[in-house]
Amino acid sequence: MDRRLLVLALGMFALGTDSFVVAGVLPAVAKSFDIGIGAAGQMTTVYAVTLALLAPTIAALAAHVPRKRLLLAGLGVFVLANLGTAIAPSFAIALATRALAGLGAAMFFPTATGSAASIVPPEKRGAALSIVATGMTVSTALGAPIGTLIGGLGDWHWTMVFVAALAALSGLGVLAFLSHIPMPPAVSLGQRLAPLADARVGLTLTTTFLFFTAAFTIYTYFAAVFGRATGHDPAKLAALLVAWGAAGTVANLWSGRLVDAVGSRKVLAAMLAMVLADFLFLPSTSAALWSAFPAAILWGACGWGSSVPQQHRIVGIAPQIAPIILGLNNSAVFLGTTAAGLVGAAGIQVLGADRLGYLAAALVAAAMIVSELADRRIDAAKAAGTPDRPAPAPVAMPEEARA
């Protein structure tokens, strides 16, 4: 195993842990700052929206900055921001440090994926990207539960120190092992956003946005939704998070084979339908631990498993500029996470945490409708012989294109 890739994967693990761990310590955060659970959820919202909006912007503006310097700068900002959250004297300052953490993540995220593809031979680039991406996926099964357990057994402030320590270790690895990273060709922000002019791309990305809004409406308030089942015991909550994350990790591995066998359209429709049913029954299944585990496993497997057929469909729309559209899809994921914090907070006020599943199910239903509209557009374009490449297309490929 190339240790340079492991270093980058560790950085992605830290970023992913920071994305998911707040949900596990949300009640403690709310109590610490004497605020409601919905308000505390905005810590996830601020981090996600900053990452979503700044990742493509920084990738364009910092195209001429040496990759190692950008990686170290991103991790440095990320470490300081999480330590700042740990010692924040007020909720307003905590929100500001979460935004700063999003900035650091936006500097590291696209740079790490592009660097992974550029430091290995062409025949190993796919494996390199898979290793780095696994860091983010594994964070759902290990990083978030460990951070939740640390916060439950000690104090949530130590959870943020744990995240900062992970990023610091990655930074030391970058400093020691990544001596030279080739520079990518520059692509402007306008060129990165150009594919949005294609309705097929717009509808497909809207599906991503709606689905992840639904999924993270539940996840952001995970501790509150499953509070009846866990009795707010940090060990039980961490176990539920492990089950959710592990199911998602496994599903990511086998869903690609399903797509190859029956096509992305059928796989995506089936997984969205199962998540819809899961969320509709969540007000009942989240009441007891014996039923909460199957609900979390089904949600984790089908929720994360749906990412593969969705990405497969996106690549099929415009394979020539797939890295750019996949980058837009990542932004749609984090924008959905952002919206989820707001939607979930409002849902708790109106419906209560126990019935949040109904609201999430409605959003999944909307995602299914938009997904079908996207497929019809794609089919119509194929029947009409429309070229794959959306117009206007970028004139150069971004750093991710080295994959």
Short mmCIF file of C-alpha atoms in Angstrom, two decimals:
data_model
loop_
_atom_site.label_atom_id
_atom_site.label_comp_id
_atom_site.label_asym_id
_atom_site.label_seq_id
_atom_site.Cartn_x
_atom_site.Cartn_y
_atom_site.Cartn_z
CA MET A 1 0.00 0.00 0.00
CA ASP A 2 1.35 3.41 -1.00
CA ARG A 3 1.77 5.34 2.26
CA ARG A 4 1.22 8.62 0.41
CA LEU A 5 -2.30 7.50 -0.38
CA LEU A 6 -2.87 6.40 3.22
CA VAL A 7 -1.86 9.88 4.38
CA LEU A 8 -4.44 11.46 2.07
CA ALA A 9 -7.05 8.88 3.13
CA LEU A 10 -6.41 9.81 6.76
CA GLY A 11 -7.10 13.44 5.93
CA MET A 12 -10.39 12.43 4.25
CA PHE A 13 -11.17 10.31 7.32
CA ALA A 14 -10.75 13.42 9.50
CA LEU A 15 -12.99 15.49 7.19
CA GLY A 16 -15.65 12.80 7.15
CA THR A 17 -15.53 12.36 10.91
CA ASP A 18 -16.03 16.10 11.32
CA SER A 19 -19.04 15.94 8.97
CA PHE A 20 -20.77 13.13 10.84
CA VAL A 21 -19.64 13.27 14.46
CA VAL A 22 -21.59 16.37 15.50
CA ALA A 23 -24.85 14.41 15.13
CA GLY A 24 -23.73 12.02 17.87
CA VAL A 25 -22.92 14.75 20.40
CA LEU A 26 -25.73 17.15 19.50
CA PRO A 27 -27.63 16.89 22.81
CA ALA A 28 -24.43 17.61 24.73
CA VAL A 29 -23.66 20.61 22.50
CA ALA A 30 -27.18 21.97 23.00
CA LYS A 31 -26.91 21.58 26.77
CA SER A 32 -23.43 23.14 26.86
CA PHE A 33 -24.57 26.31 25.10
CA ASP A 34 -28.08 26.26 26.62
CA ILE A 35 -29.81 26.18 23.23
CA GLY A 36 -32.37 23.97 21.50
CA ILE A 37 -31.44 20.82 19.61
CA GLY A 38 -32.49 22.44 16.33
CA ALA A 39 -30.18 25.40 16.89
CA ALA A 40 -27.29 23.09 17.77
CA GLY A 41 -27.82 21.26 14.48
CA GLN A 42 -26.74 24.38 12.63
CA MET A 43 -23.14 23.50 13.52
CA THR A 44 -23.43 20.79 10.86
CA THR A 45 -25.23 23.18 8.51
CA VAL A 46 -22.54 25.86 8.64
CA TYR A 47 -19.73 23.36 8.03
CA ALA A 48 -21.54 21.73 5.10
CA VAL A 49 -22.57 24.92 3.29
CA THR A 50 -19.06 26.36 3.56
CA LEU A 51 -17.56 23.18 2.13
CA ALA A 52 -20.16 22.95 -0.64
CA LEU A 53 -19.76 26.52 -1.86
CA LEU A 54 -16.03 26.97 -1.41
CA ALA A 55 -14.71 23.62 -2.74
CA PRO A 56 -15.25 24.45 -6.45
CA THR A 57 -14.37 28.10 -5.87
CA ILE A 58 -11.04 27.34 -4.21
CA ALA A 59 -10.26 24.64 -6.80
CA ALA A 60 -10.57 27.33 -9.47
CA LEU A 61 -8.89 30.23 -7.65
CA ALA A 62 -6.01 28.18 -6.23
CA ALA A 63 -5.22 26.30 -9.45
CA HIS A 64 -1.66 27.73 -9.50
CA VAL A 65 -0.86 27.08 -5.82
CA PRO A 66 1.50 24.11 -5.29
CA ARG A 67 -0.55 21.09 -4.24
CA LYS A 68 1.49 20.24 -1.13
CA ARG A 69 1.21 23.80 0.13
CA LEU A 70 -2.55 23.80 -0.43
CA LEU A 71 -2.98 20.45 1.34
CA LEU A 72 -0.98 21.61 4.37
CA ALA A 73 -2.77 24.96 4.48
CA GLY A 74 -6.17 23.26 4.36
CA LEU A 75 -5.29 20.82 7.13
CA GLY A 76 -3.75 23.62 9.21
CA VAL A 77 -6.93 25.71 8.99
CA PHE A 78 -9.00 22.61 9.73
CA VAL A 79 -6.99 21.73 12.86
CA LEU A 80 -7.10 25.27 14.26
CA ALA A 81 -10.83 25.54 13.54
CA ASN A 82 -11.71 22.33 15.39
CA LEU A 83 -9.56 23.30 18.35
CA GLY A 84 -11.37 26.65 18.25
CA THR A 85 -14.72 24.87 18.40
CA ALA A 86 -13.49 22.87 21.39
CA ILE A 87 -12.73 26.02 23.40
CA ALA A 88 -15.46 28.29 21.99
CA PRO A 89 -16.97 30.34 24.85
CA SER A 90 -20.24 30.94 23.00
CA PHE A 91 -22.41 29.32 20.35
CA ALA A 92 -21.81 32.19 17.92
CA ILE A 93 -18.05 31.63 18.08
CA ALA A 94 -18.58 27.88 17.72
CA LEU A 95 -20.53 28.50 14.51
CA ALA A 96 -17.74 30.75 13.23
CA THR A 97 -15.14 28.05 13.87
CA ARG A 98 -17.34 25.50 12.11
CA ALA A 99 -17.38 27.74 9.04
CA LEU A 100 -13.58 27.98 9.29
CA ALA A 101 -13.38 24.18 9.45
CA GLY A 102 -15.48 24.07 6.26
CA LEU A 103 -12.95 26.39 4.61
CA GLY A 104 -10.09 24.07 5.53
CA ALA A 105 -12.04 21.06 4.26
CA ALA A 106 -12.80 22.87 0.99
CA MET A 107 -9.06 23.47 0.49
CA PHE A 108 -8.17 19.83 1.20
CA PHE A 109 -11.03 17.81 -0.33
CA PRO A 110 -10.63 18.40 -4.12
CA THR A 111 -6.86 18.79 -3.80
CA ALA A 112 -6.50 15.39 -2.13
CA THR A 113 -8.51 13.56 -4.79
CA GLY A 114 -6.63 15.26 -7.61
CA SER A 115 -3.27 14.62 -5.95
CA ALA A 116 -4.04 10.94 -5.40
CA ALA A 117 -4.60 10.47 -9.13
CA SER A 118 -1.50 12.42 -10.16
CA ILE A 119 1.13 10.78 -7.93
CA VAL A 120 0.59 7.22 -9.20
CA PRO A 121 1.01 5.59 -12.64
CA PRO A 122 -2.01 5.82 -14.98
CA GLU A 123 -2.90 2.15 -14.52
CA LYS A 124 -3.22 2.63 -10.74
CA ARG A 125 -5.24 5.84 -10.68
CA GLY A 126 -8.60 4.18 -10.17
CA ALA A 127 -7.31 2.25 -7.18
CA ALA A 128 -5.67 5.39 -5.80
CA LEU A 129 -8.93 7.34 -5.91
CA SER A 130 -10.74 4.42 -4.29
CA ILE A 131 -8.27 4.33 -1.39
CA VAL A 132 -8.60 8.05 -0.70
CA ALA A 133 -12.40 7.99 -1.02
CA THR A 134 -12.53 5.05 1.41
CA GLY A 135 -11.18 7.39 4.09
CA MET A 136 -14.41 9.39 3.88
CA THR A 137 -16.62 6.28 3.81
CA VAL A 138 -14.91 4.56 6.73
CA SER A 139 -15.35 7.69 8.82
CA THR A 140 -19.07 6.91 8.97
CA ALA A 141 -18.40 3.44 10.41
CA LEU A 142 -15.47 4.26 12.70
CA GLY A 143 -14.68 7.97 13.07
CA ALA A 144 -18.15 9.24 13.96
CA PRO A 145 -18.93 6.43 16.47
CA ILE A 146 -15.52 6.80 18.15
CA GLY A 147 -15.99 10.56 18.39
CA THR A 148 -19.50 10.04 19.76
CA LEU A 149 -18.19 7.62 22.38
CA ILE A 150 -15.43 10.05 23.38
CA GLY A 151 -18.00 12.81 23.79
CA GLY A 152 -20.37 10.58 25.74
CA LEU A 153 -17.80 9.15 28.14
CA GLY A 154 -16.00 12.44 28.61
CA ASP A 155 -17.07 15.74 27.09
CA TRP A 156 -18.04 16.78 23.54
CA HIS A 157 -15.14 19.26 23.50
CA TRP A 158 -12.74 16.30 23.44
CA THR A 159 -14.54 14.99 20.37
CA MET A 160 -13.42 18.09 18.47
CA VAL A 161 -9.87 17.62 19.78
CA PHE A 162 -10.00 14.05 18.46
CA VAL A 163 -10.97 15.31 14.98
CA ALA A 164 -8.18 17.92 15.09
CA ALA A 165 -5.66 15.23 16.07
CA LEU A 166 -6.63 13.07 13.08
CA ALA A 167 -6.08 16.01 10.71
CA ALA A 168 -2.79 16.90 12.38
CA LEU A 169 -1.50 13.35 11.83
CA SER A 170 -2.46 13.60 8.18
CA GLY A 171 -0.63 16.93 7.93
CA LEU A 172 2.53 15.39 9.36
CA GLY A 173 2.23 12.59 6.81
CA VAL A 174 1.81 15.06 3.93
CA LEU A 175 4.87 16.95 5.15
CA ALA A 176 6.98 13.78 5.41
CA PHE A 177 5.88 11.66 2.43
CA LEU A 178 4.49 13.88 -0.32
CA SER A 179 7.62 15.50 -1.69
CA HIS A 180 6.29 16.43 -5.13
CA ILE A 181 2.77 16.58 -6.56
CA PRO A 182 2.33 17.53 -10.24
CA MET A 183 0.38 20.72 -10.93
CA PRO A 184 -3.00 20.33 -12.68
CA PRO A 185 -4.29 22.39 -15.62
CA ALA A 186 -6.32 25.42 -14.58
CA VAL A 187 -10.10 25.50 -15.04
CA SER A 188 -12.16 28.60 -14.25
CA LEU A 189 -15.18 28.59 -11.96
CA GLY A 190 -17.43 29.42 -14.91
CA GLN A 191 -16.17 26.37 -16.80
CA ARG A 192 -16.80 24.19 -13.76
CA LEU A 193 -20.41 25.38 -13.52
CA ALA A 194 -21.12 25.24 -17.27
CA PRO A 195 -22.61 21.69 -17.25
CA LEU A 196 -25.54 22.99 -15.18
CA ALA A 197 -26.96 24.40 -18.43
CA ASP A 198 -27.88 20.82 -19.41
CA ALA A 199 -31.33 19.85 -18.00
CA ARG A 200 -30.21 16.22 -17.62
CA VAL A 201 -27.41 17.32 -15.31
CA GLY A 202 -29.63 19.77 -13.43
CA LEU A 203 -32.34 17.20 -12.72
CA THR A 204 -29.83 14.54 -11.72
CA LEU A 205 -28.09 16.91 -9.30
CA THR A 206 -31.48 17.98 -7.92
CA THR A 207 -32.13 14.30 -7.15
CA THR A 208 -28.87 14.18 -5.19
CA PHE A 209 -29.79 17.38 -3.34
CA LEU A 210 -33.29 16.21 -2.38
CA PHE A 211 -32.18 12.76 -1.30
CA PHE A 212 -29.32 13.94 0.88
CA THR A 213 -31.56 16.61 2.38
CA ALA A 214 -33.89 13.76 3.37
CA ALA A 215 -31.13 11.47 4.66
CA PHE A 216 -29.39 14.16 6.70
CA THR A 217 -32.64 15.53 8.06
CA ILE A 218 -32.57 12.30 10.06
CA TYR A 219 -28.81 11.98 10.49
CA THR A 220 -28.17 15.52 11.75
CA TYR A 221 -30.61 14.84 14.58
CA PHE A 222 -29.68 11.16 14.94
CA ALA A 223 -29.34 11.32 18.72
CA ALA A 224 -32.78 12.92 19.09
CA VAL A 225 -34.56 10.67 16.57
CA PHE A 226 -33.22 7.48 18.18
CA GLY A 227 -33.29 8.86 21.73
CA ARG A 228 -36.13 6.58 22.81
CA ALA A 229 -34.25 3.49 21.62
CA THR A 230 -30.86 4.39 23.10
CA GLY A 231 -32.05 6.12 26.28
CA HIS A 232 -29.38 8.69 25.35
CA ASP A 233 -26.71 6.14 26.29
CA PRO A 234 -23.52 7.11 24.33
CA ALA A 235 -22.44 3.47 23.95
CA LYS A 236 -25.79 2.43 22.42
CA LEU A 237 -25.80 5.51 20.20
CA ALA A 238 -22.26 4.76 19.02
CA ALA A 239 -23.28 1.16 18.27
CA LEU A 240 -26.17 2.39 16.12
CA LEU A 241 -23.82 4.70 14.25
CA VAL A 242 -21.39 1.83 13.67
CA ALA A 243 -24.21 -0.28 12.23
CA TRP A 244 -25.34 2.59 9.97
CA GLY A 245 -21.83 3.36 8.73
CA ALA A 246 -20.77 -0.26 8.29
CA ALA A 247 -23.89 -1.01 6.23
CA GLY A 248 -23.11 1.97 4.02
CA THR A 249 -19.49 0.91 3.55
CA VAL A 250 -20.47 -2.62 2.51
CA ALA A 251 -23.25 -1.35 0.23
CA ASN A 252 -20.79 0.91 -1.59
CA LEU A 253 -18.73 -2.15 -2.45
CA TRP A 254 -21.50 -4.33 -3.91
CA SER A 255 -23.85 -1.73 -5.38
CA GLY A 256 -21.45 -1.20 -8.29
CA ARG A 257 -21.85 -4.85 -9.26
CA LEU A 258 -25.62 -4.48 -9.18
CA VAL A 259 -25.37 -1.45 -11.46
CA ASP A 260 -23.25 -3.42 -13.92
CA ALA A 261 -25.77 -6.27 -13.85
CA VAL A 262 -29.13 -4.47 -14.11
CA GLY A 263 -28.33 -0.79 -14.76
CA SER A 264 -28.23 2.33 -12.61
CA ARG A 265 -31.89 3.24 -13.15
CA LYS A 266 -33.34 0.09 -11.55
CA VAL A 267 -30.82 0.00 -8.70
CA LEU A 268 -31.37 3.66 -7.82
CA ALA A 269 -35.17 3.35 -7.97
CA ALA A 270 -35.13 0.27 -5.72
CA MET A 271 -32.83 1.83 -3.15
CA LEU A 272 -34.79 5.07 -2.98
CA ALA A 273 -38.01 3.08 -2.56
CA MET A 274 -36.52 1.12 0.36
CA VAL A 275 -35.31 4.29 2.06
CA LEU A 276 -38.77 5.81 1.58
CA ALA A 277 -40.40 2.84 3.31
CA ASP A 278 -37.74 2.87 6.04
CA PHE A 279 -38.36 6.54 6.84
CA LEU A 280 -42.15 6.12 6.80
CA PHE A 281 -41.88 3.47 9.53
CA LEU A 282 -39.10 5.27 11.44
CA PRO A 283 -41.45 6.91 13.99
CA SER A 284 -42.26 3.36 15.13
CA THR A 285 -38.96 1.55 14.55
CA SER A 286 -36.92 4.23 16.36
CA ALA A 287 -38.82 3.61 19.59
CA ALA A 288 -36.95 0.42 20.59
CA LEU A 289 -33.37 -0.75 20.20
CA TRP A 290 -34.32 -4.11 18.61
CA SER A 291 -36.13 -2.34 15.75
CA ALA A 292 -33.80 0.67 15.55
CA PHE A 293 -30.83 -1.45 14.45
CA PRO A 294 -32.52 -2.93 11.33
CA ALA A 295 -33.88 0.53 10.46
CA ALA A 296 -30.41 2.09 10.72
CA ILE A 297 -28.81 -0.75 8.74
CA LEU A 298 -31.37 -0.54 5.90
CA TRP A 299 -31.04 3.25 5.78
CA GLY A 300 -27.24 3.12 5.80
CA ALA A 301 -27.05 0.43 3.12
CA CYS A 302 -29.58 1.91 0.70
CA GLY A 303 -28.72 5.53 1.48
CA TRP A 304 -25.00 5.25 0.79
CA GLY A 305 -25.51 2.50 -1.79
CA SER A 306 -27.58 4.90 -3.90
CA SER A 307 -24.51 7.07 -4.44
CA VAL A 308 -22.94 4.58 -6.84
CA PRO A 309 -25.83 4.33 -9.35
CA GLN A 310 -26.29 8.10 -9.11
CA GLN A 311 -22.63 8.70 -9.96
CA HIS A 312 -22.84 6.08 -12.73
CA ARG A 313 -25.78 7.95 -14.27
CA ILE A 314 -23.92 11.27 -14.07
CA VAL A 315 -20.85 9.85 -15.80
CA GLY A 316 -23.09 8.40 -18.51
CA ILE A 317 -24.56 11.84 -19.29
CA ALA A 318 -21.19 13.40 -20.12
CA PRO A 319 -18.25 10.99 -19.82
CA GLN A 320 -15.82 13.50 -21.38
CA ILE A 321 -16.19 15.89 -18.45
CA ALA A 322 -17.19 13.39 -15.76
CA PRO A 323 -14.75 14.74 -13.10
CA ILE A 324 -16.33 18.18 -13.30
CA ILE A 325 -19.88 16.87 -13.00
CA LEU A 326 -18.91 14.54 -10.15
CA GLY A 327 -17.49 17.58 -8.39
CA LEU A 328 -20.84 19.34 -8.83
CA ASN A 329 -22.54 16.24 -7.43
CA ASN A 330 -20.34 16.45 -4.32
CA SER A 331 -21.44 20.06 -3.89
CA ALA A 332 -25.08 18.94 -4.21
CA VAL A 333 -24.47 16.41 -1.43
CA PHE A 334 -23.15 19.06 0.95
CA LEU A 335 -25.85 21.55 -0.04
CA GLY A 336 -28.37 18.85 0.83
CA THR A 337 -26.63 18.40 4.17
CA THR A 338 -26.91 22.16 4.68
CA ALA A 339 -30.62 22.22 3.90
CA ALA A 340 -31.17 19.19 6.15
CA GLY A 341 -30.00 21.08 9.21
CA LEU A 342 -32.61 23.79 8.59
CA VAL A 343 -35.40 21.42 7.51
CA GLY A 344 -34.79 19.12 10.47
CA ALA A 345 -34.79 21.99 12.95
CA ALA A 346 -38.13 23.22 11.61
CA GLY A 347 -39.49 19.67 11.56
CA ILE A 348 -38.62 19.11 15.20
CA GLN A 349 -40.50 22.28 16.13
CA VAL A 350 -43.61 21.31 14.14
CA LEU A 351 -43.68 17.49 14.29
CA GLY A 352 -41.22 16.58 17.02
CA ALA A 353 -38.06 14.49 16.67
CA ASP A 354 -40.02 11.22 16.89
CA ARG A 355 -41.94 12.01 13.68
CA LEU A 356 -39.11 13.48 11.65
CA GLY A 357 -39.18 10.36 9.48
CA TYR A 358 -42.41 11.51 7.84
CA LEU A 359 -40.77 14.73 6.64
CA ALA A 360 -37.71 12.86 5.39
CA ALA A 361 -39.93 10.37 3.55
CA ALA A 362 -41.69 13.22 1.73
CA LEU A 363 -38.31 14.50 0.54
CA VAL A 364 -37.31 11.03 -0.67
CA ALA A 365 -40.58 10.83 -2.61
CA ALA A 366 -39.74 14.17 -4.26
CA ALA A 367 -36.27 12.84 -5.12
CA MET A 368 -37.84 9.79 -6.77
CA ILE A 369 -40.09 11.99 -8.93
CA VAL A 370 -37.20 14.20 -10.04
CA SER A 371 -35.04 11.12 -10.67
CA GLU A 372 -37.67 9.74 -13.03
CA LEU A 373 -37.85 13.08 -14.84
CA ALA A 374 -34.05 13.00 -15.23
CA ASP A 375 -34.18 9.48 -16.68
CA ARG A 376 -36.84 10.53 -19.18
CA ARG A 377 -34.67 13.45 -20.29
CA ILE A 378 -31.72 11.13 -20.67
CA ASP A 379 -33.78 8.64 -22.68
CA ALA A 380 -35.16 11.42 -24.90
CA ALA A 381 -31.66 12.74 -25.55
CA LYS A 382 -30.43 9.28 -26.53
CA ALA A 383 -33.40 8.75 -28.84
CA ALA A 384 -32.75 12.11 -30.49
CA GLY A 385 -29.04 11.39 -30.84
CA THR A 386 -28.02 14.32 -28.61
CA PRO A 387 -24.26 14.38 -27.98
CA ASP A 388 -23.15 13.32 -24.50
CA ARG A 389 -21.21 16.49 -23.80
CA PRO A 390 -23.38 19.26 -22.31
CA ALA A 391 -23.01 22.72 -23.76
CA PRO A 392 -21.17 24.87 -23.05
CA ALA A 393 -18.39 22.50 -22.11
CA PRO A 394 -15.16 23.33 -20.26
CA VAL A 395 -12.10 23.76 -22.39
CA ALA A 396 -9.75 22.18 -19.90
CA MET A 397 -9.96 19.45 -17.32
CA PRO A 398 -9.55 20.08 -13.59
CA GLU A 399 -7.13 18.38 -11.30
CA GLU A 400 -9.55 15.52 -10.74
CA ALA A 401 -9.38 14.67 -14.46
CA ARG A 402 -6.04 12.97 -13.95
CA ALA A 403 -8.07 9.97 -12.82
#
